[in-house]
mmCIF file of C-alpha atoms in Angstrom:
data_model
loop_
_atom_site.group_PDB
_atom_site.id
_atom_site.type_symbol
_atom_site.label_atom_id
_atom_site.label_comp_id
_atom_site.label_asym_id
_atom_site.label_seq_id
_atom_site.Cartn_x
_atom_site.Cartn_y
_atom_site.Cartn_z
ATOM 1 C CA MET A 19 -32.368 30.657 23.888
ATOM 2 C CA GLN A 20 -29.773 28.295 22.450
ATOM 3 C CA PRO A 21 -27.029 29.857 20.337
ATOM 4 C CA THR A 22 -27.421 29.342 16.618
ATOM 5 C CA LEU A 23 -25.186 26.617 15.245
ATOM 6 C CA VAL A 24 -23.378 28.025 12.204
ATOM 7 C CA ALA A 25 -21.642 25.255 10.290
ATOM 8 C CA VAL A 26 -18.720 26.723 8.358
ATOM 9 C CA ALA A 27 -17.680 24.945 5.179
ATOM 10 C CA HIS A 28 -14.690 25.901 3.071
ATOM 11 C CA GLY A 29 -16.608 26.379 -0.172
ATOM 12 C CA SER A 30 -16.085 24.746 -3.551
ATOM 13 C CA ARG A 31 -16.786 25.319 -7.218
ATOM 14 C CA ASP A 32 -18.171 21.785 -7.304
ATOM 15 C CA PRO A 33 -21.950 22.079 -6.800
ATOM 16 C CA ARG A 34 -22.003 18.689 -5.079
ATOM 17 C CA ALA A 35 -20.187 20.228 -2.103
ATOM 18 C CA LEU A 36 -23.088 22.555 -1.291
ATOM 19 C CA HIS A 37 -25.645 19.768 -1.677
ATOM 20 C CA THR A 38 -23.587 17.590 0.649
ATOM 21 C CA ALA A 39 -23.302 20.278 3.333
ATOM 22 C CA LEU A 40 -27.049 20.911 3.201
ATOM 23 C CA ALA A 41 -27.762 17.185 3.535
ATOM 24 C CA LEU A 42 -25.467 16.970 6.548
ATOM 25 C CA LEU A 43 -27.223 19.876 8.232
ATOM 26 C CA GLU A 44 -30.570 18.186 7.675
ATOM 27 C CA ARG A 45 -29.237 15.248 9.682
ATOM 28 C CA VAL A 46 -28.195 17.670 12.426
ATOM 29 C CA ARG A 47 -31.698 19.183 12.501
ATOM 30 C CA GLU A 48 -33.231 15.718 12.744
ATOM 31 C CA LEU A 49 -31.059 15.002 15.789
ATOM 32 C CA ARG A 50 -31.896 18.326 17.464
ATOM 33 C CA PRO A 51 -35.078 19.750 15.914
ATOM 34 C CA ARG A 52 -35.316 22.889 18.068
ATOM 35 C CA LEU A 53 -31.812 24.077 17.283
ATOM 36 C CA ASP A 54 -31.372 26.860 14.711
ATOM 37 C CA VAL A 55 -28.795 25.512 12.245
ATOM 38 C CA ARG A 56 -27.284 27.674 9.498
ATOM 39 C CA LEU A 57 -24.550 27.321 6.884
ATOM 40 C CA GLY A 58 -21.777 29.715 5.886
ATOM 41 C CA HIS A 59 -18.727 29.368 3.627
ATOM 42 C CA VAL A 60 -15.239 30.768 3.926
ATOM 43 C CA GLU A 61 -15.058 31.410 0.173
ATOM 44 C CA LEU A 62 -16.268 30.382 -3.306
ATOM 45 C CA THR A 63 -19.818 29.396 -2.346
ATOM 46 C CA GLU A 64 -22.849 31.263 -1.096
ATOM 47 C CA PRO A 65 -23.939 31.875 1.539
ATOM 48 C CA LEU A 66 -20.637 33.329 2.674
ATOM 49 C CA LEU A 67 -19.991 33.253 6.385
ATOM 50 C CA ASP A 68 -20.169 37.026 6.838
ATOM 51 C CA ASP A 69 -23.575 37.115 5.143
ATOM 52 C CA THR A 70 -24.878 34.298 7.342
ATOM 53 C CA LEU A 71 -23.716 36.081 10.487
ATOM 54 C CA ASP A 72 -25.225 39.374 9.299
ATOM 55 C CA GLY A 73 -28.638 37.701 9.342
ATOM 56 C CA LEU A 74 -28.383 36.569 12.957
ATOM 57 C CA SER A 75 -28.992 38.135 16.336
ATOM 58 C CA GLY A 76 -28.219 37.023 19.862
ATOM 59 C CA SER A 77 -25.491 34.379 19.989
ATOM 60 C CA ALA A 78 -23.893 31.833 17.691
ATOM 61 C CA VAL A 79 -21.404 28.998 17.747
ATOM 62 C CA LEU A 80 -19.269 28.644 14.623
ATOM 63 C CA VAL A 81 -18.545 24.965 14.014
ATOM 64 C CA PRO A 82 -15.954 24.356 11.280
ATOM 65 C CA LEU A 83 -16.745 21.647 8.742
ATOM 66 C CA LEU A 84 -12.972 21.387 8.594
ATOM 67 C CA LEU A 85 -10.803 18.519 9.721
ATOM 68 C CA GLY A 86 -7.802 20.093 11.407
ATOM 69 C CA ARG A 87 -6.264 23.179 12.968
ATOM 70 C CA GLY A 88 -5.265 25.057 9.829
ATOM 71 C CA TYR A 89 -5.370 28.711 8.786
ATOM 72 C CA HIS A 90 -9.134 28.917 8.337
ATOM 73 C CA VAL A 91 -9.827 27.657 11.856
ATOM 74 C CA LYS A 92 -7.133 29.735 13.525
ATOM 75 C CA ARG A 93 -7.516 32.973 11.569
ATOM 76 C CA ASP A 94 -10.537 33.218 9.270
ATOM 77 C CA LEU A 95 -13.228 32.032 11.670
ATOM 78 C CA PRO A 96 -12.144 34.177 14.654
ATOM 79 C CA ALA A 97 -11.848 37.155 12.285
ATOM 80 C CA ALA A 98 -15.374 36.596 10.981
ATOM 81 C CA ALA A 99 -16.654 36.305 14.544
ATOM 82 C CA ALA A 100 -14.939 39.586 15.438
ATOM 83 C CA ARG A 101 -16.521 41.338 12.452
ATOM 84 C CA ALA A 102 -19.960 40.239 13.674
ATOM 85 C CA GLY A 103 -19.471 42.398 16.735
ATOM 86 C CA ARG A 104 -23.107 42.587 17.770
ATOM 87 C CA LEU A 105 -23.267 38.791 18.132
ATOM 88 C CA LEU A 106 -22.041 36.810 21.117
ATOM 89 C CA THR A 107 -19.879 34.244 19.338
ATOM 90 C CA ARG A 108 -17.807 31.178 20.073
ATOM 91 C CA VAL A 109 -15.668 29.222 17.626
ATOM 92 C CA ALA A 110 -15.676 25.456 18.071
ATOM 93 C CA ALA A 111 -12.812 23.089 17.413
ATOM 94 C CA PRO A 112 -12.481 21.511 13.968
ATOM 95 C CA LEU A 113 -14.052 18.115 13.475
ATOM 96 C CA GLY A 114 -10.854 16.123 13.703
ATOM 97 C CA PRO A 115 -9.333 14.205 15.264
ATOM 98 C CA HIS A 116 -12.185 12.373 16.961
ATOM 99 C CA PRO A 117 -13.390 8.755 17.232
ATOM 100 C CA LEU A 118 -16.706 9.642 15.528
ATOM 101 C CA LEU A 119 -14.768 10.901 12.539
ATOM 102 C CA VAL A 120 -12.761 7.682 12.467
ATOM 103 C CA GLU A 121 -15.975 5.658 12.551
ATOM 104 C CA ALA A 122 -17.223 7.531 9.489
ATOM 105 C CA LEU A 123 -13.926 6.910 7.666
ATOM 106 C CA TYR A 124 -14.072 3.225 8.600
ATOM 107 C CA GLU A 125 -17.619 2.785 7.326
ATOM 108 C CA ARG A 126 -16.920 4.673 4.095
ATOM 109 C CA LEU A 127 -14.061 2.244 3.464
ATOM 110 C CA LEU A 128 -16.277 -0.776 4.081
ATOM 111 C CA GLU A 129 -18.862 0.624 1.656
ATOM 112 C CA THR A 130 -16.353 0.116 -1.172
ATOM 113 C CA GLY A 131 -16.224 -3.632 -0.470
ATOM 114 C CA TRP A 132 -12.667 -3.402 0.868
ATOM 115 C CA THR A 133 -11.956 -5.257 4.090
ATOM 116 C CA PRO A 134 -8.748 -5.597 6.126
ATOM 117 C CA ALA A 135 -6.700 -8.656 5.178
ATOM 118 C CA PRO A 136 -3.019 -9.662 4.916
ATOM 119 C CA GLY A 137 -1.191 -7.236 2.653
ATOM 120 C CA SER A 138 -3.722 -4.452 3.294
ATOM 121 C CA ALA A 139 -2.899 -0.798 3.771
ATOM 122 C CA VAL A 140 -4.762 2.485 3.572
ATOM 123 C CA VAL A 141 -3.828 5.943 2.355
ATOM 124 C CA LEU A 142 -5.634 8.679 4.270
ATOM 125 C CA ALA A 143 -5.962 11.331 1.571
ATOM 126 C CA ALA A 144 -6.329 14.849 2.990
ATOM 127 C CA ALA A 145 -6.306 18.350 1.541
ATOM 128 C CA GLY A 146 -3.015 19.395 3.120
ATOM 129 C CA SER A 147 -1.829 22.511 4.929
ATOM 130 C CA ARG A 148 1.413 24.278 5.744
ATOM 131 C CA ASP A 149 0.322 24.501 9.373
ATOM 132 C CA PRO A 150 2.139 21.854 11.451
ATOM 133 C CA ASP A 151 -0.875 21.523 13.764
ATOM 134 C CA SER A 152 -3.031 20.514 10.800
ATOM 135 C CA ALA A 153 -0.511 17.845 9.796
ATOM 136 C CA ALA A 154 -0.396 16.592 13.393
ATOM 137 C CA ASP A 155 -4.185 16.288 13.421
ATOM 138 C CA THR A 156 -4.137 14.277 10.195
ATOM 139 C CA ARG A 157 -1.438 11.968 11.545
ATOM 140 C CA ARG A 158 -3.470 11.434 14.716
ATOM 141 C CA THR A 159 -6.529 10.535 12.658
ATOM 142 C CA ALA A 160 -4.425 8.097 10.623
ATOM 143 C CA ALA A 161 -3.236 6.437 13.833
ATOM 144 C CA LEU A 162 -6.794 6.171 15.170
ATOM 145 C CA LEU A 163 -8.026 4.713 11.883
ATOM 146 C CA SER A 164 -5.210 2.170 11.937
ATOM 147 C CA GLU A 165 -6.321 1.096 15.405
ATOM 148 C CA ARG A 166 -9.930 0.850 14.212
ATOM 149 C CA LEU A 167 -8.775 -1.370 11.328
ATOM 150 C CA GLY A 168 -6.985 -3.741 13.683
ATOM 151 C CA GLY A 169 -3.475 -2.494 12.988
ATOM 152 C CA VAL A 170 -3.649 -2.098 9.194
ATOM 153 C CA PRO A 171 -1.057 0.544 8.229
ATOM 154 C CA VAL A 172 -2.596 3.934 7.440
ATOM 155 C CA THR A 173 -0.395 6.549 5.775
ATOM 156 C CA PRO A 174 -1.454 10.207 5.507
ATOM 157 C CA ALA A 175 -1.157 11.834 2.085
ATOM 158 C CA TYR A 176 -1.996 15.293 0.829
ATOM 159 C CA ALA A 177 -3.487 16.911 -2.252
ATOM 160 C CA SER A 178 -1.576 20.183 -1.750
ATOM 161 C CA ALA A 179 0.859 22.106 0.465
ATOM 162 C CA ALA A 180 2.427 19.012 2.078
ATOM 163 C CA ALA A 181 4.021 15.666 1.252
ATOM 164 C CA PRO A 182 3.642 12.861 0.438
ATOM 165 C CA SER A 183 1.046 13.020 -2.323
ATOM 166 C CA THR A 184 -1.382 10.152 -2.685
ATOM 167 C CA PRO A 185 0.604 8.529 -5.558
ATOM 168 C CA GLU A 186 3.800 8.818 -3.506
ATOM 169 C CA ALA A 187 2.156 7.240 -0.484
ATOM 170 C CA VAL A 188 0.775 4.406 -2.625
ATOM 171 C CA ARG A 189 4.221 3.700 -4.093
ATOM 172 C CA ALA A 190 5.842 3.715 -0.650
ATOM 173 C CA LEU A 191 3.296 1.217 0.698
ATOM 174 C CA ALA A 192 3.671 -1.016 -2.363
ATOM 175 C CA ALA A 193 7.443 -0.984 -1.898
ATOM 176 C CA ARG A 194 6.866 -2.320 1.632
ATOM 177 C CA GLY A 195 4.893 -5.249 0.253
ATOM 178 C CA HIS A 196 1.330 -4.005 0.621
ATOM 179 C CA HIS A 197 -0.691 -5.091 -2.408
ATOM 180 C CA ARG A 198 -4.246 -4.329 -1.194
ATOM 181 C CA ILE A 199 -4.182 -0.541 -0.890
ATOM 182 C CA ALA A 200 -7.356 1.477 -0.420
ATOM 183 C CA VAL A 201 -7.732 5.253 -0.269
ATOM 184 C CA ALA A 202 -9.798 6.783 2.531
ATOM 185 C CA SER A 203 -11.189 10.179 1.539
ATOM 186 C CA TYR A 204 -10.465 12.629 4.351
ATOM 187 C CA PHE A 205 -12.725 15.283 2.865
ATOM 188 C CA THR A 206 -16.088 16.443 4.113
ATOM 189 C CA ALA A 207 -17.559 16.781 0.605
ATOM 190 C CA PRO A 208 -16.876 16.076 -3.071
ATOM 191 C CA GLY A 209 -14.613 18.498 -4.890
ATOM 192 C CA ARG A 210 -11.442 18.824 -6.909
ATOM 193 C CA PHE A 211 -9.106 17.384 -4.262
ATOM 194 C CA ALA A 212 -11.377 14.434 -3.469
ATOM 195 C CA THR A 213 -11.702 13.596 -7.163
ATOM 196 C CA GLN A 214 -7.968 13.964 -7.712
ATOM 197 C CA THR A 215 -7.008 11.629 -4.881
ATOM 198 C CA ALA A 216 -9.622 9.019 -5.815
ATOM 199 C CA ALA A 217 -8.172 8.906 -9.318
ATOM 200 C CA ALA A 218 -4.776 8.028 -7.844
ATOM 201 C CA ALA A 219 -6.108 5.003 -5.956
ATOM 202 C CA PRO A 220 -4.760 1.650 -7.187
ATOM 203 C CA GLY A 221 -7.773 -0.095 -5.648
ATOM 204 C CA PRO A 222 -10.919 0.966 -3.800
ATOM 205 C CA ALA A 223 -11.387 4.680 -3.110
ATOM 206 C CA ALA A 224 -13.878 5.613 -0.410
ATOM 207 C CA ALA A 225 -16.404 8.396 -0.824
ATOM 208 C CA PRO A 226 -15.941 11.656 1.101
ATOM 209 C CA LEU A 227 -17.384 11.777 4.603
ATOM 210 C CA GLY A 228 -20.436 13.652 3.340
ATOM 211 C CA ASP A 229 -23.617 13.387 5.397
ATOM 212 C CA HIS A 230 -22.539 10.310 7.335
ATOM 213 C CA PRO A 231 -24.608 10.090 10.565
ATOM 214 C CA ALA A 232 -21.472 10.052 12.721
ATOM 215 C CA LEU A 233 -20.480 13.401 11.229
ATOM 216 C CA ALA A 234 -23.810 14.923 12.242
ATOM 217 C CA ARG A 235 -23.320 13.683 15.803
ATOM 218 C CA LEU A 236 -19.787 15.064 15.831
ATOM 219 C CA LEU A 237 -21.004 18.461 14.649
ATOM 220 C CA LEU A 238 -23.348 18.638 17.627
ATOM 221 C CA HIS A 239 -20.604 17.404 19.958
ATOM 222 C CA ARG A 240 -18.317 20.251 18.885
ATOM 223 C CA TYR A 241 -21.206 22.701 19.283
ATOM 224 C CA ASP A 242 -21.879 21.497 22.817
ATOM 225 C CA GLU A 243 -18.185 21.671 23.720
ATOM 226 C CA ALA A 244 -17.949 25.238 22.478
ATOM 227 C CA ARG A 245 -20.980 26.377 24.453
ATOM 228 C CA ALA A 246 -18.886 25.875 27.582
ATOM 229 C CA LEU A 247 -16.257 28.329 26.314
ATOM 230 C CA PRO A 248 -16.148 32.038 27.183
ATOM 231 C CA VAL A 249 -17.758 34.278 24.576
ATOM 232 C CA GLY A 250 -15.219 34.860 21.825
ATOM 233 C CA GLY A 251 -13.346 31.695 22.803
ATOM 234 C CA ILE A 252 -11.917 29.135 20.438
ATOM 235 C CA ASP A 253 -11.196 25.555 21.413
ATOM 236 C CA LEU A 254 -7.903 24.469 19.878
ATOM 237 C CA VAL A 255 -6.731 22.119 22.637
ATOM 238 C CA ARG A 256 -8.651 18.881 22.527
ATOM 239 C CA PRO A 257 -8.107 16.048 25.015
ATOM 240 C CA GLU A 258 -8.811 13.383 22.389
ATOM 241 C CA LEU A 259 -5.541 14.327 20.690
ATOM 242 C CA VAL A 260 -3.752 12.489 23.458
ATOM 243 C CA SER A 261 -6.387 10.304 25.075
ATOM 244 C CA ALA A 262 -8.660 8.948 22.314
#
């Protein structure tokens, strides 16, 4: 029997976040109908991850709906897996960086009507973390998105815990002569940070990644990667960090 795929979202007081996660998991089920797919949250939103795991038997792969190697991926998810001692568990890598994620960011930008042109630049607005690995992952995604946009500058910015903020990044790009600045939303779902960064955009602001089809494919890719790990393993070294 295939391990259950447990998608792990952060959790949000914004009800749109739960609706978005559920819509994304419906896409995953459409791609792989026989796979048992569940949802759990780190905090703030039910079902909480521990409760989801309590309802399972056999084996499970925890796939973070998180975009980099921050505290939740390194500490909270392995701890939750350890608490579910009767389950055979693996923890997958976070979603980013990965070319599928970049494709979703690219298409969300195009949906706003913004297109690359002389004077263009993009701010990649992320949640932010004090973990240097998380910041490195965001910078790598920014570099990949820049490549996808044909060399348009892409500057990471953060809603908390790190600098620069989105307004600071916008001002820095404007000072370098970029007058067509868009904000790419590096968030999996709507919420306070996504709303806050969109409000700081001087031009188009893309929607969060949401239930983009590329995100559903990436979720399954991370699940498949993790199935090759030893039970209890966590994949934090990803070849696409250096080769994508």
